[in-house]
CSV table of C-alpha atoms and ligand atoms in Angstrom, one decimal:
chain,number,residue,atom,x,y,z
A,287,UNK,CA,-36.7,-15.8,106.0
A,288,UNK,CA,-35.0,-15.3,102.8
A,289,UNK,CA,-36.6,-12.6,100.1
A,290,UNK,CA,-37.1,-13.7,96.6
A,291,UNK,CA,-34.9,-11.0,95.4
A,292,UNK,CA,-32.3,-12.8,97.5
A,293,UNK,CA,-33.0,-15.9,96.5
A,294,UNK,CA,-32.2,-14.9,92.7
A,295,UNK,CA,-28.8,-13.4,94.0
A,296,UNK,CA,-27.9,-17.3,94.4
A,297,UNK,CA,-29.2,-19.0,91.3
A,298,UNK,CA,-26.5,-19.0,87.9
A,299,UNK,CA,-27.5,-16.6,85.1
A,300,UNK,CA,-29.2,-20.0,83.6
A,301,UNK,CA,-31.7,-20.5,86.1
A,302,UNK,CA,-32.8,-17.1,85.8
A,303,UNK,CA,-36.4,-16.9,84.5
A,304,UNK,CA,-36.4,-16.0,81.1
A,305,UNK,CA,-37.7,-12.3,81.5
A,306,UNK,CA,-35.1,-11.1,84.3
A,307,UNK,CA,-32.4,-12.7,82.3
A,308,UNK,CA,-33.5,-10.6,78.9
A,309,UNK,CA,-34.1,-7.6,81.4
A,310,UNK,CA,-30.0,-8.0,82.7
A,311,UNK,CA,-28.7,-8.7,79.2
A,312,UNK,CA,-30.6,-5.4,77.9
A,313,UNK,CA,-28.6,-3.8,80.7
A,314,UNK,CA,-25.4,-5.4,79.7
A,315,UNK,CA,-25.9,-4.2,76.5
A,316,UNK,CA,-27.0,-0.6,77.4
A,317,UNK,CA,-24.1,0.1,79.7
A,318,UNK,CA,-21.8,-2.2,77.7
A,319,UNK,CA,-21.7,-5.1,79.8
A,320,UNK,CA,-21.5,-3.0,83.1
A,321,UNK,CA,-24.4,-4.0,85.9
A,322,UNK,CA,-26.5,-1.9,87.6
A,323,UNK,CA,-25.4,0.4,90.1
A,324,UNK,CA,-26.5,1.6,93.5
A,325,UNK,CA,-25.9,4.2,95.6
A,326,UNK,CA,-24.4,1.9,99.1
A,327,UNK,CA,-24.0,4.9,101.1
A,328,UNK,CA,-22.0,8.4,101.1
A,329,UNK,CA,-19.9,10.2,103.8
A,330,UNK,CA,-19.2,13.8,104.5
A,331,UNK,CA,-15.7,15.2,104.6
A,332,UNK,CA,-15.1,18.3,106.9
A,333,UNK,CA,-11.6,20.2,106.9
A,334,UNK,CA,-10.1,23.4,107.0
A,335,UNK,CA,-7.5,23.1,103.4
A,336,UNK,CA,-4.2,23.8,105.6
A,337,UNK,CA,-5.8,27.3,105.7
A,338,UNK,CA,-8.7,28.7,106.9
A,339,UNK,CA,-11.3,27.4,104.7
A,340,UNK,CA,-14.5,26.0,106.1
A,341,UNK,CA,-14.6,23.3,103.4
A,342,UNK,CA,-17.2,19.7,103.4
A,343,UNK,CA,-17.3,17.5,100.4
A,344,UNK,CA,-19.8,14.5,99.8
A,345,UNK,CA,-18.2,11.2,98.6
A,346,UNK,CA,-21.0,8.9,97.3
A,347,UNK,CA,-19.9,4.8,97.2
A,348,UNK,CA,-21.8,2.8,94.5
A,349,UNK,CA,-22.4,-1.0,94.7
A,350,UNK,CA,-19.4,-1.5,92.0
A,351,UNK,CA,-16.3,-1.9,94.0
A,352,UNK,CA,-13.9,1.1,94.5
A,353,UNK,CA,-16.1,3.7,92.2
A,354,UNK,CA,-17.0,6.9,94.0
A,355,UNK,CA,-18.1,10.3,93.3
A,356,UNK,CA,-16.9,13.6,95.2
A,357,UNK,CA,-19.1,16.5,95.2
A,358,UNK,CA,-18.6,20.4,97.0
A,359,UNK,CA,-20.9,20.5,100.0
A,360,UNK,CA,-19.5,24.4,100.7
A,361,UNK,CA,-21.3,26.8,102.5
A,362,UNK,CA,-19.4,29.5,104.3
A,363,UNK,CA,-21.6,30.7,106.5
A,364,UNK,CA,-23.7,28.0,107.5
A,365,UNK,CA,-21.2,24.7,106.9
A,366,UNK,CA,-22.5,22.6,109.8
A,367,UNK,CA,-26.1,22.9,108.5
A,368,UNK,CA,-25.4,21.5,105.1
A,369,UNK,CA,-23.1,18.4,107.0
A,370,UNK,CA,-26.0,18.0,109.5
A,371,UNK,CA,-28.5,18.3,106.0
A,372,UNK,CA,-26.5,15.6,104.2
A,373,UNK,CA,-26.3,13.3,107.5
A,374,UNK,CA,-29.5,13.3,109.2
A,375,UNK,CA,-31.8,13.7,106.1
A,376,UNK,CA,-30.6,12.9,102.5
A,377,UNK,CA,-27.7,10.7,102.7
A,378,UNK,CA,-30.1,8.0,103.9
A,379,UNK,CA,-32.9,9.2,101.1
A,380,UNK,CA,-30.2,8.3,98.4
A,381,UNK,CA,-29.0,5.4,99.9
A,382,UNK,CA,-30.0,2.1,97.8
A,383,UNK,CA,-31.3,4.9,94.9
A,384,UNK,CA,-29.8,4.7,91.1
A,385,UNK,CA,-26.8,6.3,90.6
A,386,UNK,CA,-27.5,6.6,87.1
A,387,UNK,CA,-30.8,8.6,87.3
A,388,UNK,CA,-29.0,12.1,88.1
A,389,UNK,CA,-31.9,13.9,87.0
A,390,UNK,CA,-34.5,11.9,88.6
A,391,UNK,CA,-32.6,11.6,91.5
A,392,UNK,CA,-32.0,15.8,91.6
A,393,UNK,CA,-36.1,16.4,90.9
A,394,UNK,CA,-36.8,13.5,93.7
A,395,UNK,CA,-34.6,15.2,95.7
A,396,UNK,CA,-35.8,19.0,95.2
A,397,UNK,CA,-39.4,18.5,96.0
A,398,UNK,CA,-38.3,15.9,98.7
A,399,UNK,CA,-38.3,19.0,101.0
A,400,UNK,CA,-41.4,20.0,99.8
A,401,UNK,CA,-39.9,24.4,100.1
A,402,UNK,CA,-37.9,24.5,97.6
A,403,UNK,CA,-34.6,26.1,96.9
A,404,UNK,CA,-33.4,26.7,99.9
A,405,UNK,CA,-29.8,27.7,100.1
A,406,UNK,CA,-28.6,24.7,102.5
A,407,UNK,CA,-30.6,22.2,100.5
A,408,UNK,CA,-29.4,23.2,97.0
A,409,UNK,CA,-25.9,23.4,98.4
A,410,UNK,CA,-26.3,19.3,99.5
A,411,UNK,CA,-28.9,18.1,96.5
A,412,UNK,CA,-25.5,19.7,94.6
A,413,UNK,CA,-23.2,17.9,96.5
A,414,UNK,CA,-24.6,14.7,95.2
A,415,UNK,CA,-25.6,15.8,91.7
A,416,UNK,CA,-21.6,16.9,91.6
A,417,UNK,CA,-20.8,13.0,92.6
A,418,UNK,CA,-23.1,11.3,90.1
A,419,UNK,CA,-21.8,13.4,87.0
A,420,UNK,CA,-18.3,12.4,88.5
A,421,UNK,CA,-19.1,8.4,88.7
A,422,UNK,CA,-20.7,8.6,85.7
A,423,UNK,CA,-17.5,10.2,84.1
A,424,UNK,CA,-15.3,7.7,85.9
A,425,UNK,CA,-17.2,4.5,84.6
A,426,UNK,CA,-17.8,6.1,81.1
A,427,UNK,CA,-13.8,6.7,81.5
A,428,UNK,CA,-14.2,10.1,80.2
A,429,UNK,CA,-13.1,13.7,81.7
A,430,UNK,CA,-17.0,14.8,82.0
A,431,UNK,CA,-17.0,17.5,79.5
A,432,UNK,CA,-17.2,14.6,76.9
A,433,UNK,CA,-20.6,13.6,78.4
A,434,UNK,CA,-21.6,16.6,78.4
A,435,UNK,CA,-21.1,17.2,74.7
A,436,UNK,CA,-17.6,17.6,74.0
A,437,UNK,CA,-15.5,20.9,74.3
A,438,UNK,CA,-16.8,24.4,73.3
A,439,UNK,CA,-14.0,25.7,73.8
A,440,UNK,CA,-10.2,24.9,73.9
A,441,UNK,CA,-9.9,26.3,77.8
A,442,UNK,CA,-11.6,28.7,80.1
A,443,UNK,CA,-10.7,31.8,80.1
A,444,UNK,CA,-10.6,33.5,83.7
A,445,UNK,CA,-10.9,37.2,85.0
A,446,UNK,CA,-8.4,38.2,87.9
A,447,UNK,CA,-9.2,40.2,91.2
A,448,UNK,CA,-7.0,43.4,91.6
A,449,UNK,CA,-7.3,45.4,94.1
A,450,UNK,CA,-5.2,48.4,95.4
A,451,UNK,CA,-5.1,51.4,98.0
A,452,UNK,CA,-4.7,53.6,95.3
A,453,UNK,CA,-5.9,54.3,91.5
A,454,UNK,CA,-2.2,53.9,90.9
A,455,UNK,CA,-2.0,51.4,92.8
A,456,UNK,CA,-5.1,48.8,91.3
A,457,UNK,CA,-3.4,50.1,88.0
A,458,UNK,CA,0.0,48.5,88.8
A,459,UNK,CA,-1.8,45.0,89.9
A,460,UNK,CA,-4.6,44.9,86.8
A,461,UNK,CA,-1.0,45.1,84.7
A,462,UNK,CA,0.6,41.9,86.5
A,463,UNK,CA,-2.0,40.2,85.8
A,464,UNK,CA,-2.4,41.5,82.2
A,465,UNK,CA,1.5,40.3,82.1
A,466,UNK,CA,0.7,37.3,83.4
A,467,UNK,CA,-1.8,36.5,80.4
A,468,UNK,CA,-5.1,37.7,81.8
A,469,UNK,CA,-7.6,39.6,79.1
A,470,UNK,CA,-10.4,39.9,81.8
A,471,UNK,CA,-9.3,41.8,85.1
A,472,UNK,CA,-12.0,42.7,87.9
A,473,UNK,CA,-10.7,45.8,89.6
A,474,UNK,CA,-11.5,46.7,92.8
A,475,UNK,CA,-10.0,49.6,95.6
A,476,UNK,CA,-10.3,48.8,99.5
A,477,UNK,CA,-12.0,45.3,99.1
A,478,UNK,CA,-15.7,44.5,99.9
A,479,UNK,CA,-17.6,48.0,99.8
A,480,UNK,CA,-14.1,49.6,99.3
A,481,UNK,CA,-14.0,53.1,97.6
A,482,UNK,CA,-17.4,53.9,99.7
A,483,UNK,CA,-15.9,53.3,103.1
A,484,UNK,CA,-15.7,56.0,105.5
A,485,UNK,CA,-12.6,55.0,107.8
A,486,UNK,CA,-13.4,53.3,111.1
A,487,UNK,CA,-14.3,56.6,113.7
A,488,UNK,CA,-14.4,59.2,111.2
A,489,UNK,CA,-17.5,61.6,110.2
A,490,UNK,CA,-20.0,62.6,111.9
A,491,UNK,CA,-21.6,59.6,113.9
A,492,UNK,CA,-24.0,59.2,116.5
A,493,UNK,CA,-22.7,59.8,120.0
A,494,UNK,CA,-21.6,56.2,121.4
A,495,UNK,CA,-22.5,54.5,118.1
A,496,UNK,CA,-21.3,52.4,115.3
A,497,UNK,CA,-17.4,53.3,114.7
A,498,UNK,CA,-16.6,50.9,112.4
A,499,UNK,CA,-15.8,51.3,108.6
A,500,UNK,CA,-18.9,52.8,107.1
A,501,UNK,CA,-20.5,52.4,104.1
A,502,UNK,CA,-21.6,55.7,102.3
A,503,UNK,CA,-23.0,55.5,99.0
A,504,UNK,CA,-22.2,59.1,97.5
A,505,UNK,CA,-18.1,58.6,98.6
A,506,UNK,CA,-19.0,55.1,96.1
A,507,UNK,CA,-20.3,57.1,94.0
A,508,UNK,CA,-17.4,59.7,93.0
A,509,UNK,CA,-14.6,57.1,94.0
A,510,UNK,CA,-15.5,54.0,91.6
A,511,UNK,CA,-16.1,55.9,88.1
A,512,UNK,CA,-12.2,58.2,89.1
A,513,UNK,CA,-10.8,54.8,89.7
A,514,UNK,CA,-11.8,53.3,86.1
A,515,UNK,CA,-11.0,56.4,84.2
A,516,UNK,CA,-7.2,56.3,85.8
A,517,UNK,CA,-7.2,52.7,84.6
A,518,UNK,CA,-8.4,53.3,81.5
A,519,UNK,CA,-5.8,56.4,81.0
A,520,UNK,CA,-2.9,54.5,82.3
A,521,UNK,CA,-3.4,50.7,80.5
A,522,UNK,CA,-5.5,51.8,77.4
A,523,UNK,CA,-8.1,49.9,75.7
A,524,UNK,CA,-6.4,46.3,75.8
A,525,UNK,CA,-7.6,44.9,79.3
A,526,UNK,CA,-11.4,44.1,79.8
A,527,UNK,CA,-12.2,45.7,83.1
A,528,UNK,CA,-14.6,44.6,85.4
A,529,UNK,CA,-16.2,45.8,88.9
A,530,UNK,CA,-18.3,44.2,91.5
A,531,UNK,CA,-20.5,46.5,93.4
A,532,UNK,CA,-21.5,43.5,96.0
A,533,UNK,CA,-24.7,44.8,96.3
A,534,UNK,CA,-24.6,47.7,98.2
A,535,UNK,CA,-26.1,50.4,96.4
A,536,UNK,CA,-29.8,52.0,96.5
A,537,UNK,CA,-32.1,51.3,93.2
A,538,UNK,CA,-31.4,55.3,92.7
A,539,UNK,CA,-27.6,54.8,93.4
A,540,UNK,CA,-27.5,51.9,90.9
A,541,UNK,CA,-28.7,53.6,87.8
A,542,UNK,CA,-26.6,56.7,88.6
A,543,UNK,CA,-23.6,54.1,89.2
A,544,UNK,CA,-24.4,52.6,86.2
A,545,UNK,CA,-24.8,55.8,83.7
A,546,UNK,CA,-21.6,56.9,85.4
A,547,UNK,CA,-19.5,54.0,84.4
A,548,UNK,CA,-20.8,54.4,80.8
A,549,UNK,CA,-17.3,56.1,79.7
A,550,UNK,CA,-15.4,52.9,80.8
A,551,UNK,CA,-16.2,50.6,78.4
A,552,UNK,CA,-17.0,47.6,81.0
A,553,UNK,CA,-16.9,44.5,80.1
A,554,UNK,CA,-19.4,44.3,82.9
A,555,UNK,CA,-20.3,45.5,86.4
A,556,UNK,CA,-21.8,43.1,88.6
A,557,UNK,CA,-24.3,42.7,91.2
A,558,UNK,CA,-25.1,46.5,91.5
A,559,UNK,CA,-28.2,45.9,93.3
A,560,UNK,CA,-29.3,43.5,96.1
A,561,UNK,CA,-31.3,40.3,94.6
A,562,UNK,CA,-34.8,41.7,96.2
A,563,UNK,CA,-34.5,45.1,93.8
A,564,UNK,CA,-33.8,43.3,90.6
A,565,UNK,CA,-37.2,45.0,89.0
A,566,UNK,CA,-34.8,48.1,88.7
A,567,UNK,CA,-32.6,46.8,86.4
A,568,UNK,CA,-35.5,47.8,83.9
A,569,UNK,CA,-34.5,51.5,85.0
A,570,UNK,CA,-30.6,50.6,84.6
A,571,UNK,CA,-31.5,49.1,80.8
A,572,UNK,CA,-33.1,52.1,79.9
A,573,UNK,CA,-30.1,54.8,80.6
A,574,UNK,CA,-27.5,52.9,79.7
A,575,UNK,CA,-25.4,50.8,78.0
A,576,UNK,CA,-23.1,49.3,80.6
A,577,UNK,CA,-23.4,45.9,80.4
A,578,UNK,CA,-24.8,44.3,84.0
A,579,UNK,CA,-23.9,40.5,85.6
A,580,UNK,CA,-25.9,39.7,88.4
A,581,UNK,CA,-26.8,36.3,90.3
A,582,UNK,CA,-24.0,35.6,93.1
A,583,UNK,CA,-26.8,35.2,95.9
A,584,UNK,CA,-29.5,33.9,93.1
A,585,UNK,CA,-30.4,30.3,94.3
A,586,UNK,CA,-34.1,30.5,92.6
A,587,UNK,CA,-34.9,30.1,88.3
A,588,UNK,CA,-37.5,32.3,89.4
A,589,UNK,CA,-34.9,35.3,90.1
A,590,UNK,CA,-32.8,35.0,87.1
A,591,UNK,CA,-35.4,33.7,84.2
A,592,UNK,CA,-37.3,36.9,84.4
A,593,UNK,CA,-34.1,39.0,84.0
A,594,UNK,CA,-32.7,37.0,81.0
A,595,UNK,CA,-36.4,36.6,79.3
A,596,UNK,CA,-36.2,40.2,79.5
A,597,UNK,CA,-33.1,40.7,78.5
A,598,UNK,CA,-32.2,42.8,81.4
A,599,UNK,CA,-28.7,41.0,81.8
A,600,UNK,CA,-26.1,40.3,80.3
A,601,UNK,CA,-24.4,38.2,82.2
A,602,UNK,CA,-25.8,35.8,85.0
A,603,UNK,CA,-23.2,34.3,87.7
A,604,UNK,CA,-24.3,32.3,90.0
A,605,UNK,CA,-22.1,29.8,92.2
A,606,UNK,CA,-22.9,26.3,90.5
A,607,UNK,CA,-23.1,24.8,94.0
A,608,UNK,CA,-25.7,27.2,96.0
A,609,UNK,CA,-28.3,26.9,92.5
A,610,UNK,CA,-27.5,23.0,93.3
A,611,UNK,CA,-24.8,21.7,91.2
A,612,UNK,CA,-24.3,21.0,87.3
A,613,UNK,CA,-27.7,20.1,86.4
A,614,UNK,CA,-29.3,23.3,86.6
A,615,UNK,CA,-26.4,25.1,85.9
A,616,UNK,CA,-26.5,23.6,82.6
A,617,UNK,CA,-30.2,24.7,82.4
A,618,UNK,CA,-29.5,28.0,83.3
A,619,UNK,CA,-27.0,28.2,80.5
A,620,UNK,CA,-29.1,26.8,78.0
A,621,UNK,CA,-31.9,29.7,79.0
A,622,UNK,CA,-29.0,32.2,78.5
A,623,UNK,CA,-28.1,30.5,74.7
A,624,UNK,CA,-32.1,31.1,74.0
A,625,UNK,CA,-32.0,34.5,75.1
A,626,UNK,CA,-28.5,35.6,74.7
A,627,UNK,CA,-27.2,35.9,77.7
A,628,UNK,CA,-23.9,34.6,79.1
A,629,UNK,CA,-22.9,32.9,81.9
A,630,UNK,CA,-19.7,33.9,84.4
A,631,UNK,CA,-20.1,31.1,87.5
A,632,UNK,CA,-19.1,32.9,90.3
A,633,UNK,CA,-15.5,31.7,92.6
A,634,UNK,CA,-15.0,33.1,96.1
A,635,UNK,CA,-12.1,32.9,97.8
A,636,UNK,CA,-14.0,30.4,100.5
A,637,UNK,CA,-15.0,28.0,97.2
A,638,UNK,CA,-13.5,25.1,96.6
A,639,UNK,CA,-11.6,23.2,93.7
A,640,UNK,CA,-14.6,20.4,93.7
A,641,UNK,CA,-17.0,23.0,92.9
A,642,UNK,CA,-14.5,25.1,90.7
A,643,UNK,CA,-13.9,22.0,88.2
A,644,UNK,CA,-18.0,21.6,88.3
A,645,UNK,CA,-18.4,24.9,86.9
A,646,UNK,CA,-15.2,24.3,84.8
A,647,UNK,CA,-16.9,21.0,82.8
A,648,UNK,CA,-20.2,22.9,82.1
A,649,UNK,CA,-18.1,26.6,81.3
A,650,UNK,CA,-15.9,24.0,78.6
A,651,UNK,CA,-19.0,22.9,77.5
A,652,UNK,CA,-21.6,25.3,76.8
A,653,UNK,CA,-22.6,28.0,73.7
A,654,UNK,CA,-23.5,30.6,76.3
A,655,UNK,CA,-20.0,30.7,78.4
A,656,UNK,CA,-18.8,34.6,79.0
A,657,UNK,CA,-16.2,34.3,81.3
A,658,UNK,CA,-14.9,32.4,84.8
A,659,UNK,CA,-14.1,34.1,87.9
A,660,UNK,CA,-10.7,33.0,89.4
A,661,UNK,CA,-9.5,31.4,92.7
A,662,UNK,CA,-7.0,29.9,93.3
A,663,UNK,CA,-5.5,27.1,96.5
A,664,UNK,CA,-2.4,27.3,98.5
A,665,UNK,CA,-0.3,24.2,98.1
A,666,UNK,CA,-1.9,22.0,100.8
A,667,UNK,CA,-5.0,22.2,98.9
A,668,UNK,CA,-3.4,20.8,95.7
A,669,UNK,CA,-2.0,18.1,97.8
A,670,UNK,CA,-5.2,17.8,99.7
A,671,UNK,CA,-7.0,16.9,96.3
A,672,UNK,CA,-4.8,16.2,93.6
A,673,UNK,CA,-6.3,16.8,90.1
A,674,UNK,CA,-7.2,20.5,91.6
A,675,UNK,CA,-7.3,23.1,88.4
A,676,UNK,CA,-4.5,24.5,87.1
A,677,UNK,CA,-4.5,28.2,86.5
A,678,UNK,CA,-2.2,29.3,83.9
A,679,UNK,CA,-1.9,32.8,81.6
A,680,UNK,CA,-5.6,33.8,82.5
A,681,UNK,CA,-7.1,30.0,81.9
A,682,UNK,CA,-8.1,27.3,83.6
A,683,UNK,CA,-7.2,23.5,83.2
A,684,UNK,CA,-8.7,20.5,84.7
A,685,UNK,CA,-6.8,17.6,85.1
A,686,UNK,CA,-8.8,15.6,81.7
A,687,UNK,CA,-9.0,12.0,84.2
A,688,UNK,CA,-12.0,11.4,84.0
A,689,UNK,CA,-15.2,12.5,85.5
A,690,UNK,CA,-14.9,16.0,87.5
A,691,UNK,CA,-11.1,15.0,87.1
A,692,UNK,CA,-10.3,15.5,91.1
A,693,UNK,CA,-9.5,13.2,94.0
A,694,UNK,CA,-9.5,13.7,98.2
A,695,UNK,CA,-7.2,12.9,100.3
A,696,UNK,CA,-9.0,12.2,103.4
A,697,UNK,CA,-6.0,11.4,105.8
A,698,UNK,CA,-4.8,14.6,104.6
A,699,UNK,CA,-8.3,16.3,105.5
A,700,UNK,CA,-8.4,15.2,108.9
A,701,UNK,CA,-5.3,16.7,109.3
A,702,UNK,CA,-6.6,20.1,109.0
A,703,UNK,CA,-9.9,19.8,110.9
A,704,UNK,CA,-13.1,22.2,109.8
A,705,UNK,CA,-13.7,25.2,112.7
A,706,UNK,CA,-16.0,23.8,115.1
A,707,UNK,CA,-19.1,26.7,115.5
A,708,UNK,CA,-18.8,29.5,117.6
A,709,UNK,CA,-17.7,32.7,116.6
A,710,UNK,CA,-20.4,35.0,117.1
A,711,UNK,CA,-18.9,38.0,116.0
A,712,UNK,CA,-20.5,40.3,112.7
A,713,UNK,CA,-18.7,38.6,109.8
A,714,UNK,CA,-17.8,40.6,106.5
A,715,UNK,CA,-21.4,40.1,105.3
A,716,UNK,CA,-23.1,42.4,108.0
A,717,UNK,CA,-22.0,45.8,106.2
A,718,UNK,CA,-23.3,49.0,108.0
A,719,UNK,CA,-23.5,52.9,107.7
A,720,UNK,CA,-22.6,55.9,109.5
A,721,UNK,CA,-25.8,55.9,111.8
A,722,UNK,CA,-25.3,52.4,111.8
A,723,UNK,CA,-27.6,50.6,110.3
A,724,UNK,CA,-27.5,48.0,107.9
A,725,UNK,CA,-26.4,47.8,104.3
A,726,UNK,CA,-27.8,45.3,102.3
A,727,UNK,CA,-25.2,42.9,100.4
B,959,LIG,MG1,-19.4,39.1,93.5
C-alpha cells in the first residue's frame, strides 16, 4: 500500500496542499533554492596509507546526488572497534537523519549510548560530525573555515618534533628545522620516555625479570633539564622550545620536573602527569612558572574545564577526533578564549590528514589558537587523498576547496589494506620499570 508521504512524492508542486508547499518554498528560500537533505547511508574505509598506518575514514552519502562527507574514524589501538562501532550501531542510527542538524545530530548521538564519552564512541560520533561540517562546506561551496567565521589567522603555524641521541645531536635537528622556517620546535632525546631509559639488560634487575628498556624517573630527571640548557646555549633565545613528558612522571617528579625546567624559558612542557593526577597541577602552578599543555588522552569536558576554570593550564591539546570531532573542539576553544587558555590539537604520527585538516579549520578559525603539532604523510598518502595539507616553512595549508578541503581515493585504499587483528605483543604504550612494573602513560 502506498504511504501518503509517497503519494505526495508523485503529485506537481501545484497540487501540493497549500501548507507543505509554503513549508518547501520557506526551505528553498533558507538554503537558497537547495532541498532538504538526508543522510542515505555511509561506509567505512579501512587501509593501511602505503605504510603502516591503521587508518578508517567514514564517507556519509546524502540524498542530493554525488555530495558526500569524509570524516577520520582513527583509533590506533582499537581500529576494529570503532569500524565495528560505526557498522553495527550508528551508521544505521544516522541513516534517513538530517544532515544539516550537526549539532542535534552530535547530542542525539552522545547520549544515544547512554555512558558517555567513551573513547571508541567519540572517535565515530567524530567521524560523522567531521562529514557533516564537510557536506555542509561542499554545498555552501566554501573551504569550511568560512562557516566557521572566517580566518583568524593567515595560516597555522606548526611546532616540529626533533629528536637526537645526543644534546648535540637534538641541537643540530631543532636547527634544520629552525632553517626550514619553524619558530616552535618540540625537542625530544631517545623518543617516547627517552632521556629516563635505562638500556635494555642494564642495572640492577630482578633475577629472571623484565630486561627491557626501563623507565627511571631520577635518570629523567637530570637528563631532560641538561638537554634544554645545551639547547639553549648552543641556538640562543630565537627557537620556542618545547618538551613532552608523555606522562610518565610521579605528582612529586612533576613539580620537581617542572621547577627544574624554569631556566629554559619553555614555550611549554606537555603532559607531565598522567590524566588521573591532574589535581597536582595546583602544586606545579604554585612553584613555577613553566608554562604546562596537557589533554592528549583527555576525551571528557569534565577533565579539562576544571583545569582551564582554574587556570591551571596553559595550553590544552587534545586530538580533535578522540574529544569527537570539530563540534566540541570548537567548544573547548571557546572555554579557553573565556579563560585564557590556548589550544595546541595534538598530531601523532598514526593520525591522519582527515582529522589534521579538522583541527586545521577550527585552529584557522579561533581567538584562542596557540600552536599545531606537525605530521606529516609519505607520498602514497597525498595520492591516497588528494587535498591532504601542505606543510611548508613551519605552517600548514589546506587545500581552500571547499568543506574539510580533502578527497579519498578508495581504489587506492584498497590497495593498501588495514592490518587485520592480531598482534598480541606489548605495544609502545605498555612502558615499564626496572622491577618491572608498569609506568603510567
Ligand atoms: Mg604528546
Amino acid at each position: 500500500m502506498m504511504r501518503r508521504r509517497d503519494l505526495l512524492k508523485l503529485l506537481p508542486a501545484a497540487a501540493l496542499p497549500a501548507r507543505l508547499l509554503a513549508a518547501q518554498q520557506r526551505e528553498a528560500a533558507r538554503t537558497r533554492g537547495l532541498p532538504p537533505l538526508k543522510i542515505t547511508g555511509a561506509k567505512v574505509i579501512t587501509t593501511s596509507g602505503g605504510a603502516r598506518y591503521q587508518w578508517a575514514f567514514l564517507k556519509v552519502f546524502t540524498s542530493e546526488p554525488g555530495l558526500y562527507g569524509i570524516g577520520s574514524a582513527n583509533n590506533v589501538m582499537n581500529p576494529w572497534t570503532v569500524v565495528t562501532a560505526l557498522e553495527k550501531h550508528l551508521i544505521p542510527f544516522w541513516t534517513g537523519k538530517d544532515a544539516n542538524r550537526i549539532e542535534d545530530l552530535w547530542q542525539a548521538s552522545y547520549v544515544r549510548s547512554y555512558w558517555r564519552n567513551a573513547s571508541i564512541l567519540n572517535v565515530a560520533n567524530g567521524a560523522l560530525d567531521m562529514a557533516l561540517w564537510d557536506i555542509k562546506g561542499k554545498r555552501a561551496g566554501m573551504p569550511l573555515y568560512e562557516l566557521l567565521g572566517g580566518k583568524a589567522r593567515d595560516a597555522v603555524p606548526l611546532y616540529a618534533h626533533a629528536d637526537g641521541r645526543s644534546p648535540e645531536e637534538v641541537a643540530e635537528n631543532v636547527r634544520k628545522y629552525m632553517d626550514e622556517g619553524y619558530r616552535h620546535v618540540r625537542a625530544q632525546m631517545g623518543g617516547y620516555g627517552g632521556g629516563g631509559m635505562i638500556p635494555p639488560g642494564q642495572g640492577s634487575r630482578p633475577e629472571g625479570g623484565f630486561a627491557g628498556p626501563a623507565f627511571d624517573e631520577e635518570a629523567y630527571l637530570e637528563t631532560i633539564p641538561k638537554l634544554f640548557e645545551t639547547l639553549r646555549v648552543k641556538l640562543g633565545r630565537d627557537v620556542k622550545l618545547l618538551h613532552d613528558v608523555h606522562e610518565h612522571l610521579t605528582p612529586a617528579g612533576a613539580v620537581e620536573f617542572a621547577k627544574r625546567m624554569e631556566p629554559y624559558r619553555m614555550f611549554f612542557v606537555e603532559d607531565i602527569l598522567p590524566p588521573e593526577q591532574i589535581d597536582h597541577f595546583r602544586r606545579i602552578r604554585q612553584v613555577t612558572s613553566t608554562p604546562m599543555a596537557m589533554g592528549e588522552l583527555f576525551t571528557h569536558p569534565l577533565e579539562w574545564n576544571p583545569l582551564i576554570a582554574e587556570r591551571l593550564i596553559d595550553f590544552v591539546r587534545c586530538r580533535v577526533s578522540a574529544i569527537g570531532g570539530i563540534t566540541p573542539a570548537r567548544k573547548l576553544a571557546a572555554v579557553c578564549e573565556a579563560f585564557g587558555c590556548r589550544t595546541a590539537f595534538q598530531e601523532g604520527g598514526d593520525n591522519d590528514p582527515v582529522n589534521q585538516l579538522a583541527a586545521y579549520h577550527v585552529d584557522l578559525s579561533i581567538s584562542s589558537f596557540g600552536i599545531q603539532e606537525e605530521n606529516h604523510f609519505p607520498q602514497s598518502v597525498h595520492e591516497m587523498l588528494p587535498g591532504t595539507a601542505q606543510l611548508q616553512g613551519g605552517y600548514l595549508y589546506g587545500s581552500d576547496g571547499p568543506g574539510l578541503g580533502i578527497d579519498l581515493d578508495e581504489k587506492l585504499a584498497a590497495r593498501y589494506p588495514m592490518a587485520e587483528p592480531g598482534d598480541v605483543s606489548e605495544p609502545w604504550t605498555v612502558v615499564r620499570g626496572m622491577d618491572g612494573s608498569l609506568v603510567r602513560p
